[in-house]
Every structure is written in C-alpha cells, then in structure tokens.
Amino acid sequence: GTSEDIDTDIITLTRFLTEQQHNLGSHATGDFTLLCHALQFAFKSIAYYIRRATLINLVGLAGSANSTGDDQKKLDVIGNDIFVNAMRGCGKVKVLVSEEVEEAIVFPGNGKYIVVCDPIDGSSNLDAGVSVGTIFGIFKLSDDAEGVAEDACKPGTELVASGFTMYGASANLVLTMKGGEVNGFTLDNALGEFILSHPNMRIPKSRPIYSVNEGNTLYWDDACKEYFDSIKFPKGNGKPYSSRYIGSMVADAYRTLCYGGIFAYPADKKSPKGKLRILYECAPMAMVMEQAGGMAISSTRQRMLEVVPEHIHDRSGIFMGSENEVKKVLEIFEKYA
Ligand code: AHG
Ligand code: MN
Ligand code: MN
Ligand code: MN
C-alpha cells in the first residue's frame, strides 16, 4: 500500500529544537530555542526576497559600501535589516555583529546571547543567479559582561552553535551545536518548514577536489604555491585533483561538506590577513567542518577555532574541509615554518 511510502513522521526544525532542548535537561530555559526560531524566520524571509529579487528589481548595488570595503548589494542591506529585526524581536540577543554594520549592535534588555552574521554571503554572485547564503554563529554572553563589541571578539571554540543557510535550488540549512552533530534541513516551501533531510552529516576523510580562487596565485607565498602544485602536478602516478570554485563561501562549503575536498582562501600579498572575516565566515564554517569530522586551519597553521579576532571585522586566511586534505596542507606548510 502507499501508507508505508509516505513519511508521516516528519522532523521539522521546530521539533528538532524541542528535542534538543529536552536533551539539554531541565536547566535549558528555552531562550536558545526561541533564538533559533527567530533565526529560522530570518532565513525564510531572506529566501523569499532572494527568489523574487529579479522580479521586484532587488538585484544590483545599493550604492553604499560596508566597513570591510565591500560594495553593498540591495539584498545585502535587506538581508541585514531582516536579520537585525529578527534578532531584536526575539528579545534573546544582547550583541549582534553583522558584516553590513560597522559597529556591533547592542540591544536593550537582558538577552543572553551574542550573534554574529553574514546576512548575504556571496552577494557579488547574486545578479548572476548563483547560490548565496547566510552564515551565523551564536556565543553565550559571559555572566559579568554588560554587552559591548569586545564581548563578541571570542575564539570559535566558544561558539555554542553555528551554521549557514544556502539559498540554492532549495534553502538548505546546516546547523551544529557545541559538541554535537551537524544536521542539514531543507525548506519545504509549501509547508514553510525546514525539514531534517541530512541527519548527522559527516565529511569524507579525503577527496581529490580543491576549491580556491586561482586568480590570486600571483599573490600566494611559496608554501601556498608548493601545496597547490603538489595536488595539480602530483609526483609519481598520482591523478591531479579536480577544481571546483563557486565564489560563494556557503556554496563552496556546502559542496565540501557533502563531497569532501578542501576549500581555501589563503592570506596573500594582496590580502595579508586574508579576505574572509573570522567571526561570521571562518569560525562558524570551521565549527561545522570540525563537528562533521573535518578540519580547519588559518594561514599561520593555527586551528581556526582558536584564532581570536582583534576586532569584530578581523580577517584570516583559511584552509578547511576533509581531515586528510588539510593535513596535506600542514605537511607542506611545516617545511616553511
Ligand atoms: P560576502 O559576499 O559575504 O562579502 O563574501 C564573499 C566572500 C565569500 O563568499 C567567497 O568565498 C569569497 O568572498 C570570494 O572571494 P573572491 O571573489 O575574491 O574569490
Ligand atoms: Mn560582502
Ligand atoms: Mn561572506
Ligand atoms: Mn556578506
């Protein structure tokens, strides 16, 4: 009959969060769950605008730049406003750091969490219809902290949760909580619910795929050049790696999580501290990769999650993905240490 073919025991994100909260035991106040519901609403709203952008003239530049020097797209600004309002509205956030806002936003009230976010990642690709996404990280505000920007300058090891939503063929949310698994949810547009579609995502230990903007080769240091040459022109009878670069970190990260391989945005002569921002790009992605069984390091061979940002928009080089692929980078970099 058809009944056993239909999954009627659907795990929505809402149900998943309730079950997680029960696992946390009685001291869980529900604040984190309510914060995640606000995040979920932000993702659904951004997905809605992204999908209609071309139809309602939302593509193109906003005519402004952000504090990291990026030209802001209209959707960068709208994504940011949606996110800020959702975080303010839930009453659980004290400090919010966004790529699109120069200063950390401190909300009134006694929110217990610090949220860092990249509202629209890969926005330079938006007008070409390429997948973009939202990256987020959640820290707990220290008990004695009153809630200022410096409170957000924490290493990724202190993240209580992180993840991203990629707005591709469908909206894919990847969520991980400290010490936990990585779970993937797909937005069912008809239901308006994120459904658990990829429970306990694990990244393959090896995969001959590399993802880097080779247009920066001129600016790479010798260690970097030697590493990439070693996988493009392998010694002996090794096969060269395949190259895959989308140019949206969330899309390159999601592919790396699903297929394995290595993603890199090295620090180089053009961007001595790297291009990607520590708080709302490198650290959340590093947490996802590590908790899925992968690795993430900086250009100075530090564990990415241990890098402490000097300011809220501080940057770092990053190599992340399959454990054995990142170990190959370390092997070569150690020769130059
Ligand atoms: P954002 O759109 O949030 O500013 O991030 C863009 C980042 C990241 O998504 C991607 O990995 C990287 O920029 C691509 O940079 P290049 O175009 O220099 O390769
Ligand atoms: Mn940007
Ligand atoms: Mn980004
Ligand atoms: Mn962005």
PDB file of N, CA, C and O in Angstrom, residues 245-305:
ATOM      1  N   TYR A 245      35.259  25.882  -7.929  1.00  0.00           N
ATOM      2  CA  TYR A 245      35.201  27.132  -7.187  1.00  0.00           C
ATOM      3  C   TYR A 245      33.982  27.922  -7.626  1.00  0.00           C
ATOM      4  O   TYR A 245      33.863  28.282  -8.784  1.00  0.00           O
ATOM      5  N   ILE A 246      33.045  28.150  -6.659  1.00  0.00           N
ATOM      6  CA  ILE A 246      31.804  28.858  -6.996  1.00  0.00           C
ATOM      7  C   ILE A 246      31.953  30.344  -6.701  1.00  0.00           C
ATOM      8  O   ILE A 246      31.397  31.196  -7.365  1.00  0.00           O
ATOM      9  N   GLY A 247      32.706  30.654  -5.637  1.00  0.00           N
ATOM     10  CA  GLY A 247      32.925  32.050  -5.277  1.00  0.00           C
ATOM     11  C   GLY A 247      31.945  32.547  -4.235  1.00  0.00           C
ATOM     12  O   GLY A 247      31.991  33.696  -3.823  1.00  0.00           O
ATOM     13  N   SER A 248      31.026  31.674  -3.800  1.00  0.00           N
ATOM     14  CA  SER A 248      30.209  31.946  -2.606  1.00  0.00           C
ATOM     15  C   SER A 248      30.689  30.951  -1.571  1.00  0.00           C
ATOM     16  O   SER A 248      30.582  29.742  -1.771  1.00  0.00           O
ATOM     17  N   MET A 249      31.158  31.467  -0.426  1.00  0.00           N
ATOM     18  CA  MET A 249      31.720  30.540   0.568  1.00  0.00           C
ATOM     19  C   MET A 249      30.703  29.486   1.001  1.00  0.00           C
ATOM     20  O   MET A 249      31.042  28.315   1.160  1.00  0.00           O
ATOM     21  N   VAL A 250      29.436  29.920   1.172  1.00  0.00           N
ATOM     22  CA  VAL A 250      28.431  28.947   1.631  1.00  0.00           C
ATOM     23  C   VAL A 250      28.255  27.813   0.622  1.00  0.00           C
ATOM     24  O   VAL A 250      28.092  26.652   1.001  1.00  0.00           O
ATOM     25  N   ALA A 251      28.299  28.151  -0.689  1.00  0.00           N
ATOM     26  CA  ALA A 251      28.109  27.111  -1.712  1.00  0.00           C
ATOM     27  C   ALA A 251      29.345  26.212  -1.774  1.00  0.00           C
ATOM     28  O   ALA A 251      29.220  24.980  -1.829  1.00  0.00           O
ATOM     29  N   ASP A 252      30.530  26.808  -1.728  1.00  0.00           N
ATOM     30  CA  ASP A 252      31.764  26.006  -1.732  1.00  0.00           C
ATOM     31  C   ASP A 252      31.862  25.161  -0.459  1.00  0.00           C
ATOM     32  O   ASP A 252      32.305  24.010  -0.493  1.00  0.00           O
ATOM     33  N   ALA A 253      31.389  25.724   0.658  1.00  0.00           N
ATOM     34  CA  ALA A 253      31.444  24.976   1.929  1.00  0.00           C
ATOM     35  C   ALA A 253      30.451  23.812   1.912  1.00  0.00           C
ATOM     36  O   ALA A 253      30.755  22.704   2.351  1.00  0.00           O
ATOM     37  N   TYR A 254      29.238  24.069   1.382  1.00  0.00           N
ATOM     38  CA  TYR A 254      28.214  23.015   1.380  1.00  0.00           C
ATOM     39  C   TYR A 254      28.672  21.852   0.488  1.00  0.00           C
ATOM     40  O   TYR A 254      28.564  20.684   0.864  1.00  0.00           O
ATOM     41  N   ARG A 255      29.268  22.186  -0.681  1.00  0.00           N
ATOM     42  CA  ARG A 255      29.754  21.119  -1.560  1.00  0.00           C
ATOM     43  C   ARG A 255      30.869  20.335  -0.863  1.00  0.00           C
ATOM     44  O   ARG A 255      30.901  19.103  -0.872  1.00  0.00           O
ATOM     45  N   THR A 256      31.777  21.086  -0.198  1.00  0.00           N
ATOM     46  CA  THR A 256      32.888  20.436   0.505  1.00  0.00           C
ATOM     47  C   THR A 256      32.373  19.531   1.617  1.00  0.00           C
ATOM     48  O   THR A 256      32.848  18.416   1.818  1.00  0.00           O
ATOM     49  N   LEU A 257      31.354  19.990   2.335  1.00  0.00           N
ATOM     50  CA  LEU A 257      30.758  19.176   3.410  1.00  0.00           C
ATOM     51  C   LEU A 257      30.131  17.911   2.826  1.00  0.00           C
ATOM     52  O   LEU A 257      30.273  16.812   3.377  1.00  0.00           O
ATOM     53  N   CYS A 258      29.459  18.049   1.684  1.00  0.00           N
ATOM     54  CA  CYS A 258      28.758  16.888   1.090  1.00  0.00           C
ATOM     55  C   CYS A 258      29.720  15.937   0.380  1.00  0.00           C
ATOM     56  O   CYS A 258      29.624  14.720   0.516  1.00  0.00           O
ATOM     57  N   TYR A 259      30.668  16.487  -0.372  1.00  0.00           N
ATOM     58  CA  TYR A 259      31.526  15.643  -1.223  1.00  0.00           C
ATOM     59  C   TYR A 259      32.911  15.413  -0.631  1.00  0.00           C
ATOM     60  O   TYR A 259      33.607  14.476  -1.034  1.00  0.00           O
ATOM     61  N   GLY A 260      33.354  16.309   0.261  1.00  0.00           N
ATOM     62  CA  GLY A 260      34.743  16.246   0.736  1.00  0.00           C
ATOM     63  C   GLY A 260      35.620  17.163  -0.117  1.00  0.00           C
ATOM     64  O   GLY A 260      35.141  17.858  -1.017  1.00  0.00           O
ATOM     65  N   GLY A 261      36.920  17.170   0.183  1.00  0.00           N
ATOM     66  CA  GLY A 261      37.855  18.020  -0.555  1.00  0.00           C
ATOM     67  C   GLY A 261      38.348  19.137   0.347  1.00  0.00           C
ATOM     68  O   GLY A 261      38.173  19.092   1.572  1.00  0.00           O
ATOM     69  N   ILE A 262      38.966  20.146  -0.257  1.00  0.00           N
ATOM     70  CA  ILE A 262      39.483  21.260   0.552  1.00  0.00           C
ATOM     71  C   ILE A 262      39.051  22.588  -0.042  1.00  0.00           C
ATOM     72  O   ILE A 262      39.025  22.754  -1.257  1.00  0.00           O
ATOM     73  N   PHE A 263      38.634  23.516   0.826  1.00  0.00           N
ATOM     74  CA  PHE A 263      38.318  24.899   0.444  1.00  0.00           C
ATOM     75  C   PHE A 263      39.396  25.781   1.056  1.00  0.00           C
ATOM     76  O   PHE A 263      39.765  25.601   2.217  1.00  0.00           O
ATOM     77  N   ALA A 264      39.884  26.723   0.278  1.00  0.00           N
ATOM     78  CA  ALA A 264      40.920  27.613   0.814  1.00  0.00           C
ATOM     79  C   ALA A 264      40.707  29.040   0.363  1.00  0.00           C
ATOM     80  O   ALA A 264      40.328  29.289  -0.783  1.00  0.00           O
ATOM     81  N   TYR A 265      40.875  29.973   1.305  1.00  0.00           N
ATOM     82  CA  TYR A 265      41.062  31.363   0.930  1.00  0.00           C
ATOM     83  C   TYR A 265      42.333  31.810   1.665  1.00  0.00           C
ATOM     84  O   TYR A 265      42.259  32.295   2.792  1.00  0.00           O
ATOM     85  N   PRO A 266      43.509  31.587   1.069  1.00  0.00           N
ATOM     86  CA  PRO A 266      44.768  31.862   1.753  1.00  0.00           C
ATOM     87  C   PRO A 266      44.986  33.363   1.967  1.00  0.00           C
ATOM     88  O   PRO A 266      44.494  34.176   1.185  1.00  0.00           O
ATOM     89  N   ALA A 267      45.690  33.697   3.065  1.00  0.00           N
ATOM     90  CA  ALA A 267      46.194  35.064   3.191  1.00  0.00           C
ATOM     91  C   ALA A 267      47.250  35.190   2.104  1.00  0.00           C
ATOM     92  O   ALA A 267      47.910  34.197   1.769  1.00  0.00           O
ATOM     93  N   ASP A 268      47.374  36.379   1.482  1.00  0.00           N
ATOM     94  CA  ASP A 268      48.380  36.514   0.421  1.00  0.00           C
ATOM     95  C   ASP A 268      48.921  37.946   0.407  1.00  0.00           C
ATOM     96  O   ASP A 268      48.584  38.748   1.283  1.00  0.00           O
ATOM     97  N   LYS A 269      49.743  38.259  -0.570  1.00  0.00           N
ATOM     98  CA  LYS A 269      50.372  39.598  -0.593  1.00  0.00           C
ATOM     99  C   LYS A 269      49.308  40.687  -0.781  1.00  0.00           C
ATOM    100  O   LYS A 269      49.451  41.803  -0.300  1.00  0.00           O
ATOM    101  N   LYS A 270      48.204  40.337  -1.456  1.00  0.00           N
ATOM    102  CA  LYS A 270      47.142  41.334  -1.694  1.00  0.00           C
ATOM    103  C   LYS A 270      46.299  41.488  -0.429  1.00  0.00           C
ATOM    104  O   LYS A 270      45.917  42.589  -0.046  1.00  0.00           O
ATOM    105  N   SER A 271      46.027  40.367   0.242  1.00  0.00           N
ATOM    106  CA  SER A 271      45.240  40.413   1.490  1.00  0.00           C
ATOM    107  C   SER A 271      46.052  39.725   2.569  1.00  0.00           C
ATOM    108  O   SER A 271      45.849  38.538   2.841  1.00  0.00           O
ATOM    109  N   PRO A 272      46.992  40.475   3.210  1.00  0.00           N
ATOM    110  CA  PRO A 272      47.933  39.863   4.150  1.00  0.00           C
ATOM    111  C   PRO A 272      47.267  39.141   5.331  1.00  0.00           C
ATOM    112  O   PRO A 272      47.808  38.192   5.866  1.00  0.00           O
ATOM    113  N   LYS A 273      46.036  39.590   5.701  1.00  0.00           N
ATOM    114  CA  LYS A 273      45.341  38.874   6.787  1.00  0.00           C
ATOM    115  C   LYS A 273      44.267  37.953   6.212  1.00  0.00           C
ATOM    116  O   LYS A 273      43.455  37.387   6.928  1.00  0.00           O
ATOM    117  N   GLY A 274      44.248  37.809   4.898  1.00  0.00           N
ATOM    118  CA  GLY A 274      43.208  37.005   4.264  1.00  0.00           C
ATOM    119  C   GLY A 274      42.016  37.871   3.936  1.00  0.00           C
ATOM    120  O   GLY A 274      41.940  39.036   4.330  1.00  0.00           O
ATOM    121  N   LYS A 275      41.060  37.332   3.227  1.00  0.00           N
ATOM    122  CA  LYS A 275      39.867  38.113   2.846  1.00  0.00           C
ATOM    123  C   LYS A 275      38.697  37.785   3.773  1.00  0.00           C
ATOM    124  O   LYS A 275      37.907  38.662   4.114  1.00  0.00           O
ATOM    125  N   LEU A 276      38.540  36.530   4.137  1.00  0.00           N
ATOM    126  CA  LEU A 276      37.341  36.121   4.871  1.00  0.00           C
ATOM    127  C   LEU A 276      37.393  36.583   6.322  1.00  0.00           C
ATOM    128  O   LEU A 276      38.461  36.618   6.948  1.00  0.00           O
ATOM    129  N   ARG A 277      36.218  36.973   6.847  1.00  0.00           N
ATOM    130  CA  ARG A 277      36.139  37.541   8.184  1.00  0.00           C
ATOM    131  C   ARG A 277      36.030  36.400   9.201  1.00  0.00           C
ATOM    132  O   ARG A 277      35.265  35.442   9.055  1.00  0.00           O
ATOM    133  N   ILE A 278      36.779  36.556  10.299  1.00  0.00           N
ATOM    134  CA  ILE A 278      36.879  35.475  11.285  1.00  0.00           C
ATOM    135  C   ILE A 278      35.539  35.163  11.938  1.00  0.00           C
ATOM    136  O   ILE A 278      35.076  34.020  11.960  1.00  0.00           O
ATOM    137  N   LEU A 279      34.904  36.203  12.460  1.00  0.00           N
ATOM    138  CA  LEU A 279      33.727  35.975  13.321  1.00  0.00           C
ATOM    139  C   LEU A 279      32.543  35.371  12.588  1.00  0.00           C
ATOM    140  O   LEU A 279      31.890  34.461  13.092  1.00  0.00           O
ATOM    141  N   TYR A 280      32.245  35.907  11.386  1.00  0.00           N
ATOM    142  CA  TYR A 280      30.994  35.477  10.740  1.00  0.00           C
ATOM    143  C   TYR A 280      31.206  34.722   9.436  1.00  0.00           C
ATOM    144  O   TYR A 280      30.257  34.475   8.706  1.00  0.00           O
ATOM    145  N   GLU A 281      32.455  34.347   9.128  1.00  0.00           N
ATOM    146  CA  GLU A 281      32.686  33.441   7.995  1.00  0.00           C
ATOM    147  C   GLU A 281      33.587  32.281   8.433  1.00  0.00           C
ATOM    148  O   GLU A 281      33.164  31.125   8.462  1.00  0.00           O
ATOM    149  N   CYS A 282      34.831  32.565   8.856  1.00  0.00           N
ATOM    150  CA  CYS A 282      35.784  31.486   9.145  1.00  0.00           C
ATOM    151  C   CYS A 282      35.384  30.621  10.341  1.00  0.00           C
ATOM    152  O   CYS A 282      35.370  29.392  10.254  1.00  0.00           O
ATOM    153  N   ALA A 283      35.045  31.258  11.467  1.00  0.00           N
ATOM    154  CA  ALA A 283      34.792  30.467  12.690  1.00  0.00           C
ATOM    155  C   ALA A 283      33.541  29.592  12.572  1.00  0.00           C
ATOM    156  O   ALA A 283      33.609  28.383  12.833  1.00  0.00           O
ATOM    157  N   PRO A 284      32.400  30.143  12.139  1.00  0.00           N
ATOM    158  CA  PRO A 284      31.216  29.270  12.029  1.00  0.00           C
ATOM    159  C   PRO A 284      31.441  28.106  11.072  1.00  0.00           C
ATOM    160  O   PRO A 284      31.064  26.967  11.365  1.00  0.00           O
ATOM    161  N   MET A 285      32.117  28.377   9.938  1.00  0.00           N
ATOM    162  CA  MET A 285      32.370  27.306   8.974  1.00  0.00           C
ATOM    163  C   MET A 285      33.342  26.274   9.562  1.00  0.00           C
ATOM    164  O   MET A 285      33.188  25.070   9.372  1.00  0.00           O
ATOM    165  N   ALA A 286      34.349  26.767  10.322  1.00  0.00           N
ATOM    166  CA  ALA A 286      35.320  25.856  10.939  1.00  0.00           C
ATOM    167  C   ALA A 286      34.631  24.924  11.928  1.00  0.00           C
ATOM    168  O   ALA A 286      34.917  23.725  11.991  1.00  0.00           O
ATOM    169  N   MET A 287      33.667  25.465  12.672  1.00  0.00           N
ATOM    170  CA  MET A 287      32.948  24.635  13.653  1.00  0.00           C
ATOM    171  C   MET A 287      32.146  23.552  12.941  1.00  0.00           C
ATOM    172  O   MET A 287      32.148  22.379  13.337  1.00  0.00           O
ATOM    173  N   VAL A 288      31.479  23.921  11.845  1.00  0.00           N
ATOM    174  CA  VAL A 288      30.712  22.934  11.075  1.00  0.00           C
ATOM    175  C   VAL A 288      31.648  21.847  10.556  1.00  0.00           C
ATOM    176  O   VAL A 288      31.398  20.653  10.731  1.00  0.00           O
ATOM    177  N   MET A 289      32.781  22.259   9.961  1.00  0.00           N
ATOM    178  CA  MET A 289      33.707  21.286   9.378  1.00  0.00           C
ATOM    179  C   MET A 289      34.255  20.342  10.463  1.00  0.00           C
ATOM    180  O   MET A 289      34.259  19.123  10.293  1.00  0.00           O
ATOM    181  N   GLU A 290      34.690  20.912  11.598  1.00  0.00           N
ATOM    182  CA  GLU A 290      35.266  20.059  12.647  1.00  0.00           C
ATOM    183  C   GLU A 290      34.213  19.091  13.182  1.00  0.00           C
ATOM    184  O   GLU A 290      34.479  17.899  13.344  1.00  0.00           O
ATOM    185  N   GLN A 291      33.001  19.582  13.410  1.00  0.00           N
ATOM    186  CA  GLN A 291      31.986  18.715  14.023  1.00  0.00           C
ATOM    187  C   GLN A 291      31.423  17.687  13.040  1.00  0.00           C
ATOM    188  O   GLN A 291      30.733  16.768  13.413  1.00  0.00           O
ATOM    189  N   ALA A 292      31.744  17.884  11.751  1.00  0.00           N
ATOM    190  CA  ALA A 292      31.375  16.875  10.741  1.00  0.00           C
ATOM    191  C   ALA A 292      32.546  15.918  10.495  1.00  0.00           C
ATOM    192  O   ALA A 292      32.483  15.077   9.599  1.00  0.00           O
ATOM    193  N   GLY A 293      33.619  16.069  11.289  1.00  0.00           N
ATOM    194  CA  GLY A 293      34.768  15.167  11.157  1.00  0.00           C
ATOM    195  C   GLY A 293      35.878  15.702  10.282  1.00  0.00           C
ATOM    196  O   GLY A 293      36.783  14.964   9.898  1.00  0.00           O
ATOM    197  N   GLY A 294      35.819  16.989   9.955  1.00  0.00           N
ATOM    198  CA  GLY A 294      36.856  17.597   9.114  1.00  0.00           C
ATOM    199  C   GLY A 294      37.790  18.466   9.937  1.00  0.00           C
ATOM    200  O   GLY A 294      37.854  18.331  11.176  1.00  0.00           O
ATOM    201  N   MET A 295      38.517  19.359   9.260  1.00  0.00           N
ATOM    202  CA  MET A 295      39.498  20.210   9.936  1.00  0.00           C
ATOM    203  C   MET A 295      39.462  21.610   9.351  1.00  0.00           C
ATOM    204  O   MET A 295      38.998  21.798   8.214  1.00  0.00           O
ATOM    205  N   ALA A 296      39.962  22.597  10.114  1.00  0.00           N
ATOM    206  CA  ALA A 296      40.029  23.970   9.581  1.00  0.00           C
ATOM    207  C   ALA A 296      41.192  24.683  10.260  1.00  0.00           C
ATOM    208  O   ALA A 296      41.279  24.675  11.491  1.00  0.00           O
ATOM    209  N   ILE A 297      42.097  25.239   9.426  1.00  0.00           N
ATOM    210  CA  ILE A 297      43.264  25.944   9.985  1.00  0.00           C
ATOM    211  C   ILE A 297      43.404  27.315   9.317  1.00  0.00           C
ATOM    212  O   ILE A 297      42.795  27.561   8.269  1.00  0.00           O
ATOM    213  N   SER A 298      44.211  28.178   9.964  1.00  0.00           N
ATOM    214  CA  SER A 298      44.440  29.508   9.376  1.00  0.00           C
ATOM    215  C   SER A 298      45.690  29.429   8.492  1.00  0.00           C
ATOM    216  O   SER A 298      46.347  28.389   8.429  1.00  0.00           O
ATOM    217  N   SER A 299      46.032  30.533   7.858  1.00  0.00           N
ATOM    218  CA  SER A 299      47.245  30.559   7.022  1.00  0.00           C
ATOM    219  C   SER A 299      48.507  30.435   7.860  1.00  0.00           C
ATOM    220  O   SER A 299      49.584  30.148   7.329  1.00  0.00           O
ATOM    221  N   THR A 300      48.368  30.669   9.193  1.00  0.00           N
ATOM    222  CA  THR A 300      49.553  30.511  10.062  1.00  0.00           C
ATOM    223  C   THR A 300      49.483  29.169  10.786  1.00  0.00           C
ATOM    224  O   THR A 300      50.023  29.003  11.880  1.00  0.00           O
ATOM    225  N   ARG A 301      48.745  28.229  10.212  1.00  0.00           N
ATOM    226  CA  ARG A 301      48.680  26.843  10.697  1.00  0.00           C
ATOM    227  C   ARG A 301      48.064  26.720  12.080  1.00  0.00           C
ATOM    228  O   ARG A 301      48.193  25.697  12.737  1.00  0.00           O
ATOM    229  N   GLN A 302      47.344  27.747  12.532  1.00  0.00           N
ATOM    230  CA  GLN A 302      46.620  27.652  13.810  1.00  0.00           C
ATOM    231  C   GLN A 302      45.305  26.927  13.579  1.00  0.00           C
ATOM    232  O   GLN A 302      44.737  27.010  12.476  1.00  0.00           O
ATOM    233  N   ARG A 303      44.801  26.229  14.581  1.00  0.00           N
ATOM    234  CA  ARG A 303      43.440  25.673  14.498  1.00  0.00           C
ATOM    235  C   ARG A 303      42.508  26.874  14.366  1.00  0.00           C
ATOM    236  O   ARG A 303      42.539  27.799  15.201  1.00  0.00           O
ATOM    237  N   MET A 304      41.683  26.900  13.321  1.00  0.00           N
ATOM    238  CA  MET A 304      40.865  28.079  13.012  1.00  0.00           C
ATOM    239  C   MET A 304      40.021  28.487  14.216  1.00  0.00           C
ATOM    240  O   MET A 304      39.882  29.659  14.525  1.00  0.00           O
ATOM    241  N   LEU A 305      39.472  27.491  14.926  1.00  0.00           N
ATOM    242  CA  LEU A 305      38.571  27.804  16.044  1.00  0.00           C
ATOM    243  C   LEU A 305      39.302  28.451  17.214  1.00  0.00           C
ATOM    244  O   LEU A 305      38.662  28.962  18.134  1.00  0.00           O
TER     245      LEU A 305
END
